[in-house]
C-alpha cells in the first residue's frame, strides 16, 4: 500500500522560505514532484524530479524553488525561497512510475499541505 506523508507547510512572510518534504512508502517511484492549488484555481505542476536527477519546473517558480530527492529515503523535497503572496496554495506531493509531457502513469497524490505567504 502506497503512503505519502507530507510536512513543512505553514505561514511565512513575503520573501521568506519554506521547505516541504514528502516521504513515500510502499513502492519506489521514478518520478516525484509537487503540484499546488490555490482557491478557485486548477491544480498546477510546480516541479518534478526523476530518479536520475533530471528536473522540470513551472516558469513561475524557476530560480526561486529547488526540488531534490533522497532515493535512499524515498523522499522528495521542495525548497521554496523568495516566496510571494501568489505562491499561497495547498501543495500536493505526487509520485509515479513515469511522466510524458504532463501525463503521469501509476501516480499517487499526497494529502496536501497549506502554504500561506502573507505579511
mmCIF file with all atom_site columns, C-alpha atoms in Angstrom:
data_model
loop_
_atom_site.group_PDB
_atom_site.id
_atom_site.type_symbol
_atom_site.label_atom_id
_atom_site.label_alt_id
_atom_site.label_comp_id
_atom_site.label_asym_id
_atom_site.label_entity_id
_atom_site.label_seq_id
_atom_site.pdbx_PDB_ins_code
_atom_site.Cartn_x
_atom_site.Cartn_y
_atom_site.Cartn_z
_atom_site.occupancy
_atom_site.B_iso_or_equiv
_atom_site.pdbx_formal_charge
_atom_site.auth_seq_id
_atom_site.auth_comp_id
_atom_site.auth_asym_id
_atom_site.auth_atom_id
_atom_site.pdbx_PDB_model_num
ATOM 1   C CA . UNK A 1 1   ? 0.000   0.000  0.000   1.00 0.00 ? 1   UNK A CA 1
ATOM 2   C CA . UNK A 1 2   ? 1.400   3.358  -1.030  1.00 0.00 ? 2   UNK A CA 1
ATOM 3   C CA . UNK A 1 3   ? 1.556   6.074  1.592   1.00 0.00 ? 3   UNK A CA 1
ATOM 4   C CA . UNK A 1 4   ? 2.757   9.642  1.177   1.00 0.00 ? 4   UNK A CA 1
ATOM 5   C CA . UNK A 1 5   ? 3.463   11.762 4.239   1.00 0.00 ? 5   UNK A CA 1
ATOM 6   C CA . UNK A 1 6   ? 3.908   15.474 3.612   1.00 0.00 ? 6   UNK A CA 1
ATOM 7   C CA . UNK A 1 7   ? 5.289   18.048 6.002   1.00 0.00 ? 7   UNK A CA 1
ATOM 8   C CA . UNK A 1 8   ? 6.720   21.546 6.085   1.00 0.00 ? 8   UNK A CA 1
ATOM 9   C CA . UNK A 1 9   ? 3.858   23.835 5.175   1.00 0.00 ? 9   UNK A CA 1
ATOM 10  C CA . UNK A 1 10  ? 2.930   26.907 7.164   1.00 0.00 ? 10  UNK A CA 1
ATOM 11  C CA . UNK A 1 11  ? 2.666   30.671 7.266   1.00 0.00 ? 11  UNK A CA 1
ATOM 12  C CA . UNK A 1 12  ? 5.591   32.762 6.056   1.00 0.00 ? 12  UNK A CA 1
ATOM 13  C CA . UNK A 1 13  ? 6.129   36.411 5.216   1.00 0.00 ? 13  UNK A CA 1
ATOM 14  C CA . UNK A 1 14  ? 6.821   37.537 1.648   1.00 0.00 ? 14  UNK A CA 1
ATOM 15  C CA . UNK A 1 15  ? 10.456  36.979 0.816   1.00 0.00 ? 15  UNK A CA 1
ATOM 16  C CA . UNK A 1 16  ? 10.718  34.132 3.281   1.00 0.00 ? 16  UNK A CA 1
ATOM 17  C CA . UNK A 1 17  ? 11.494  30.458 2.807   1.00 0.00 ? 17  UNK A CA 1
ATOM 18  C CA . UNK A 1 18  ? 9.901   27.105 3.493   1.00 0.00 ? 18  UNK A CA 1
ATOM 19  C CA . UNK A 1 19  ? 10.935  23.531 2.842   1.00 0.00 ? 19  UNK A CA 1
ATOM 20  C CA . UNK A 1 20  ? 8.378   20.861 2.047   1.00 0.00 ? 20  UNK A CA 1
ATOM 21  C CA . UNK A 1 21  ? 9.038   17.148 2.436   1.00 0.00 ? 21  UNK A CA 1
ATOM 22  C CA . UNK A 1 22  ? 7.163   14.119 1.149   1.00 0.00 ? 22  UNK A CA 1
ATOM 23  C CA . UNK A 1 23  ? 8.142   10.653 2.303   1.00 0.00 ? 23  UNK A CA 1
ATOM 24  C CA . UNK A 1 24  ? 6.826   7.769  0.209   1.00 0.00 ? 24  UNK A CA 1
ATOM 25  C CA . UNK A 1 25  ? 6.428   4.177  1.280   1.00 0.00 ? 25  UNK A CA 1
ATOM 26  C CA . UNK A 1 26  ? 5.086   1.047  -0.355  1.00 0.00 ? 26  UNK A CA 1
ATOM 27  C CA . UNK A 1 27  ? 6.893   1.358  -3.657  1.00 0.00 ? 27  UNK A CA 1
ATOM 28  C CA . UNK A 1 28  ? 9.743   3.003  -5.499  1.00 0.00 ? 28  UNK A CA 1
ATOM 29  C CA . UNK A 1 29  ? 8.852   5.838  -7.844  1.00 0.00 ? 29  UNK A CA 1
ATOM 30  C CA . UNK A 1 30  ? 10.774  7.048  -10.854 1.00 0.00 ? 30  UNK A CA 1
ATOM 31  C CA . UNK A 1 31  ? 9.200   10.491 -10.741 1.00 0.00 ? 31  UNK A CA 1
ATOM 32  C CA . UNK A 1 32  ? 8.410   12.551 -7.655  1.00 0.00 ? 32  UNK A CA 1
ATOM 33  C CA . UNK A 1 33  ? 7.080   16.056 -7.625  1.00 0.00 ? 33  UNK A CA 1
ATOM 34  C CA . UNK A 1 34  ? 4.870   18.810 -6.321  1.00 0.00 ? 34  UNK A CA 1
ATOM 35  C CA . UNK A 1 35  ? 1.673   20.409 -7.527  1.00 0.00 ? 35  UNK A CA 1
ATOM 36  C CA . UNK A 1 36  ? -0.260  23.296 -5.996  1.00 0.00 ? 36  UNK A CA 1
ATOM 37  C CA . UNK A 1 37  ? -3.816  24.515 -5.986  1.00 0.00 ? 37  UNK A CA 1
ATOM 38  C CA . UNK A 1 38  ? -4.906  27.993 -4.976  1.00 0.00 ? 38  UNK A CA 1
ATOM 39  C CA . UNK A 1 39  ? -8.531  28.692 -4.027  1.00 0.00 ? 39  UNK A CA 1
ATOM 40  C CA . UNK A 1 40  ? -10.751 28.751 -7.111  1.00 0.00 ? 40  UNK A CA 1
ATOM 41  C CA . UNK A 1 41  ? -7.945  27.658 -9.420  1.00 0.00 ? 41  UNK A CA 1
ATOM 42  C CA . UNK A 1 42  ? -6.874  24.407 -11.023 1.00 0.00 ? 42  UNK A CA 1
ATOM 43  C CA . UNK A 1 43  ? -4.121  22.227 -9.647  1.00 0.00 ? 43  UNK A CA 1
ATOM 44  C CA . UNK A 1 44  ? -0.865  23.040 -11.426 1.00 0.00 ? 44  UNK A CA 1
ATOM 45  C CA . UNK A 1 45  ? 2.524   21.384 -11.602 1.00 0.00 ? 45  UNK A CA 1
ATOM 46  C CA . UNK A 1 46  ? 5.229   23.137 -9.611  1.00 0.00 ? 46  UNK A CA 1
ATOM 47  C CA . UNK A 1 47  ? 8.196   20.847 -10.166 1.00 0.00 ? 47  UNK A CA 1
ATOM 48  C CA . UNK A 1 48  ? 9.155   17.242 -10.552 1.00 0.00 ? 48  UNK A CA 1
ATOM 49  C CA . UNK A 1 49  ? 12.349  15.221 -10.435 1.00 0.00 ? 49  UNK A CA 1
ATOM 50  C CA . UNK A 1 50  ? 13.265  11.890 -11.964 1.00 0.00 ? 50  UNK A CA 1
ATOM 51  C CA . UNK A 1 51  ? 15.237  9.212  -10.176 1.00 0.00 ? 51  UNK A CA 1
ATOM 52  C CA . UNK A 1 52  ? 18.315  10.125 -12.211 1.00 0.00 ? 52  UNK A CA 1
ATOM 53  C CA . UNK A 1 53  ? 18.104  13.749 -11.107 1.00 0.00 ? 53  UNK A CA 1
ATOM 54  C CA . UNK A 1 54  ? 16.553  15.465 -14.139 1.00 0.00 ? 54  UNK A CA 1
ATOM 55  C CA . UNK A 1 55  ? 14.145  18.197 -13.078 1.00 0.00 ? 55  UNK A CA 1
ATOM 56  C CA . UNK A 1 56  ? 11.320  20.240 -14.547 1.00 0.00 ? 56  UNK A CA 1
ATOM 57  C CA . UNK A 1 57  ? 9.917   23.479 -13.098 1.00 0.00 ? 57  UNK A CA 1
ATOM 58  C CA . UNK A 1 58  ? 6.965   25.696 -13.753 1.00 0.00 ? 58  UNK A CA 1
ATOM 59  C CA . UNK A 1 59  ? 8.108   29.040 -15.158 1.00 0.00 ? 59  UNK A CA 1
ATOM 60  C CA . UNK A 1 60  ? 6.578   30.862 -12.202 1.00 0.00 ? 60  UNK A CA 1
ATOM 61  C CA . UNK A 1 61  ? 8.956   29.217 -9.711  1.00 0.00 ? 61  UNK A CA 1
ATOM 62  C CA . UNK A 1 62  ? 12.177  28.924 -11.707 1.00 0.00 ? 62  UNK A CA 1
ATOM 63  C CA . UNK A 1 63  ? 15.084  30.471 -9.839  1.00 0.00 ? 63  UNK A CA 1
ATOM 64  C CA . UNK A 1 64  ? 13.184  30.512 -6.532  1.00 0.00 ? 64  UNK A CA 1
ATOM 65  C CA . UNK A 1 65  ? 12.249  26.880 -5.869  1.00 0.00 ? 65  UNK A CA 1
ATOM 66  C CA . UNK A 1 66  ? 14.533  23.859 -5.866  1.00 0.00 ? 66  UNK A CA 1
ATOM 67  C CA . UNK A 1 67  ? 13.340  20.277 -5.954  1.00 0.00 ? 67  UNK A CA 1
ATOM 68  C CA . UNK A 1 68  ? 15.525  17.436 -4.735  1.00 0.00 ? 68  UNK A CA 1
ATOM 69  C CA . UNK A 1 69  ? 15.156  13.846 -3.669  1.00 0.00 ? 69  UNK A CA 1
ATOM 70  C CA . UNK A 1 70  ? 16.827  11.301 -1.445  1.00 0.00 ? 70  UNK A CA 1
ATOM 71  C CA . UNK A 1 71  ? 16.373  7.968  -3.178  1.00 0.00 ? 71  UNK A CA 1
ATOM 72  C CA . UNK A 1 72  ? 17.586  6.037  -0.140  1.00 0.00 ? 72  UNK A CA 1
ATOM 73  C CA . UNK A 1 73  ? 14.823  7.601  1.928   1.00 0.00 ? 73  UNK A CA 1
ATOM 74  C CA . UNK A 1 74  ? 12.277  7.636  -0.916  1.00 0.00 ? 74  UNK A CA 1
ATOM 75  C CA . UNK A 1 75  ? 11.667  11.283 -0.081  1.00 0.00 ? 75  UNK A CA 1
ATOM 76  C CA . UNK A 1 76  ? 11.243  14.382 -2.216  1.00 0.00 ? 76  UNK A CA 1
ATOM 77  C CA . UNK A 1 77  ? 11.864  17.939 -1.027  1.00 0.00 ? 77  UNK A CA 1
ATOM 78  C CA . UNK A 1 78  ? 10.841  21.356 -2.263  1.00 0.00 ? 78  UNK A CA 1
ATOM 79  C CA . UNK A 1 79  ? 12.946  24.271 -1.062  1.00 0.00 ? 79  UNK A CA 1
ATOM 80  C CA . UNK A 1 80  ? 10.962  27.451 -1.611  1.00 0.00 ? 80  UNK A CA 1
ATOM 81  C CA . UNK A 1 81  ? 12.791  30.767 -1.393  1.00 0.00 ? 81  UNK A CA 1
ATOM 82  C CA . UNK A 1 82  ? 11.751  34.358 -2.100  1.00 0.00 ? 82  UNK A CA 1
ATOM 83  C CA . UNK A 1 83  ? 8.150   33.399 -1.512  1.00 0.00 ? 83  UNK A CA 1
ATOM 84  C CA . UNK A 1 84  ? 5.417   35.646 -2.856  1.00 0.00 ? 84  UNK A CA 1
ATOM 85  C CA . UNK A 1 85  ? 1.760   36.006 -1.858  1.00 0.00 ? 85  UNK A CA 1
ATOM 86  C CA . UNK A 1 86  ? 0.821   34.372 -5.162  1.00 0.00 ? 86  UNK A CA 1
ATOM 87  C CA . UNK A 1 87  ? 2.604   31.212 -4.013  1.00 0.00 ? 87  UNK A CA 1
ATOM 88  C CA . UNK A 1 88  ? -0.152  30.746 -1.448  1.00 0.00 ? 88  UNK A CA 1
ATOM 89  C CA . UNK A 1 89  ? -1.823  27.393 -2.128  1.00 0.00 ? 89  UNK A CA 1
ATOM 90  C CA . UNK A 1 90  ? -2.258  23.853 -0.959  1.00 0.00 ? 90  UNK A CA 1
ATOM 91  C CA . UNK A 1 91  ? 0.822   21.960 -2.107  1.00 0.00 ? 91  UNK A CA 1
ATOM 92  C CA . UNK A 1 92  ? 0.386   18.309 -3.089  1.00 0.00 ? 92  UNK A CA 1
ATOM 93  C CA . UNK A 1 93  ? 3.079   15.714 -3.400  1.00 0.00 ? 93  UNK A CA 1
ATOM 94  C CA . UNK A 1 94  ? 2.752   13.475 -6.447  1.00 0.00 ? 94  UNK A CA 1
ATOM 95  C CA . UNK A 1 95  ? 4.722   10.340 -7.228  1.00 0.00 ? 95  UNK A CA 1
ATOM 96  C CA . UNK A 1 96  ? 4.539   7.984  -10.147 1.00 0.00 ? 96  UNK A CA 1
ATOM 97  C CA . UNK A 1 97  ? 6.072   5.420  -12.415 1.00 0.00 ? 97  UNK A CA 1
ATOM 98  C CA . UNK A 1 98  ? 6.765   7.910  -15.180 1.00 0.00 ? 98  UNK A CA 1
ATOM 99  C CA . UNK A 1 99  ? 5.760   11.137 -16.881 1.00 0.00 ? 99  UNK A CA 1
ATOM 100 C CA . UNK A 1 100 ? 5.485   12.022 -20.567 1.00 0.00 ? 100 UNK A CA 1
ATOM 101 C CA . UNK A 1 101 ? 4.912   15.710 -21.127 1.00 0.00 ? 101 UNK A CA 1
ATOM 102 C CA . UNK A 1 102 ? 2.262   16.352 -18.477 1.00 0.00 ? 102 UNK A CA 1
ATOM 103 C CA . UNK A 1 103 ? 0.798   12.840 -18.352 1.00 0.00 ? 103 UNK A CA 1
ATOM 104 C CA . UNK A 1 104 ? 1.781   10.776 -15.329 1.00 0.00 ? 104 UNK A CA 1
ATOM 105 C CA . UNK A 1 105 ? 1.487   6.996  -15.120 1.00 0.00 ? 105 UNK A CA 1
ATOM 106 C CA . UNK A 1 106 ? 0.948   4.975  -11.971 1.00 0.00 ? 106 UNK A CA 1
ATOM 107 C CA . UNK A 1 107 ? 0.580   8.137  -9.948  1.00 0.00 ? 107 UNK A CA 1
ATOM 108 C CA . UNK A 1 108 ? -0.440  8.788  -6.366  1.00 0.00 ? 108 UNK A CA 1
ATOM 109 C CA . UNK A 1 109 ? -1.283  12.023 -4.552  1.00 0.00 ? 109 UNK A CA 1
ATOM 110 C CA . UNK A 1 110 ? -0.396  13.179 -1.074  1.00 0.00 ? 110 UNK A CA 1
ATOM 111 C CA . UNK A 1 111 ? -2.980  14.723 1.227   1.00 0.00 ? 111 UNK A CA 1
ATOM 112 C CA . UNK A 1 112 ? -1.739  18.283 0.713   1.00 0.00 ? 112 UNK A CA 1
ATOM 113 C CA . UNK A 1 113 ? -0.101  20.853 2.947   1.00 0.00 ? 113 UNK A CA 1
ATOM 114 C CA . UNK A 1 114 ? -1.080  24.511 3.185   1.00 0.00 ? 114 UNK A CA 1
ATOM 115 C CA . UNK A 1 115 ? 1.450   27.202 2.342   1.00 0.00 ? 115 UNK A CA 1
ATOM 116 C CA . UNK A 1 116 ? 0.397   30.760 3.104   1.00 0.00 ? 116 UNK A CA 1
ATOM 117 C CA . UNK A 1 117 ? 2.550   33.737 2.193   1.00 0.00 ? 117 UNK A CA 1
ATOM 118 C CA . UNK A 1 118 ? 1.316   36.856 3.912   1.00 0.00 ? 118 UNK A CA 1
ATOM 119 C CA . UNK A 1 119 ? 2.526   39.766 5.981   1.00 0.00 ? 119 UNK A CA 1
#
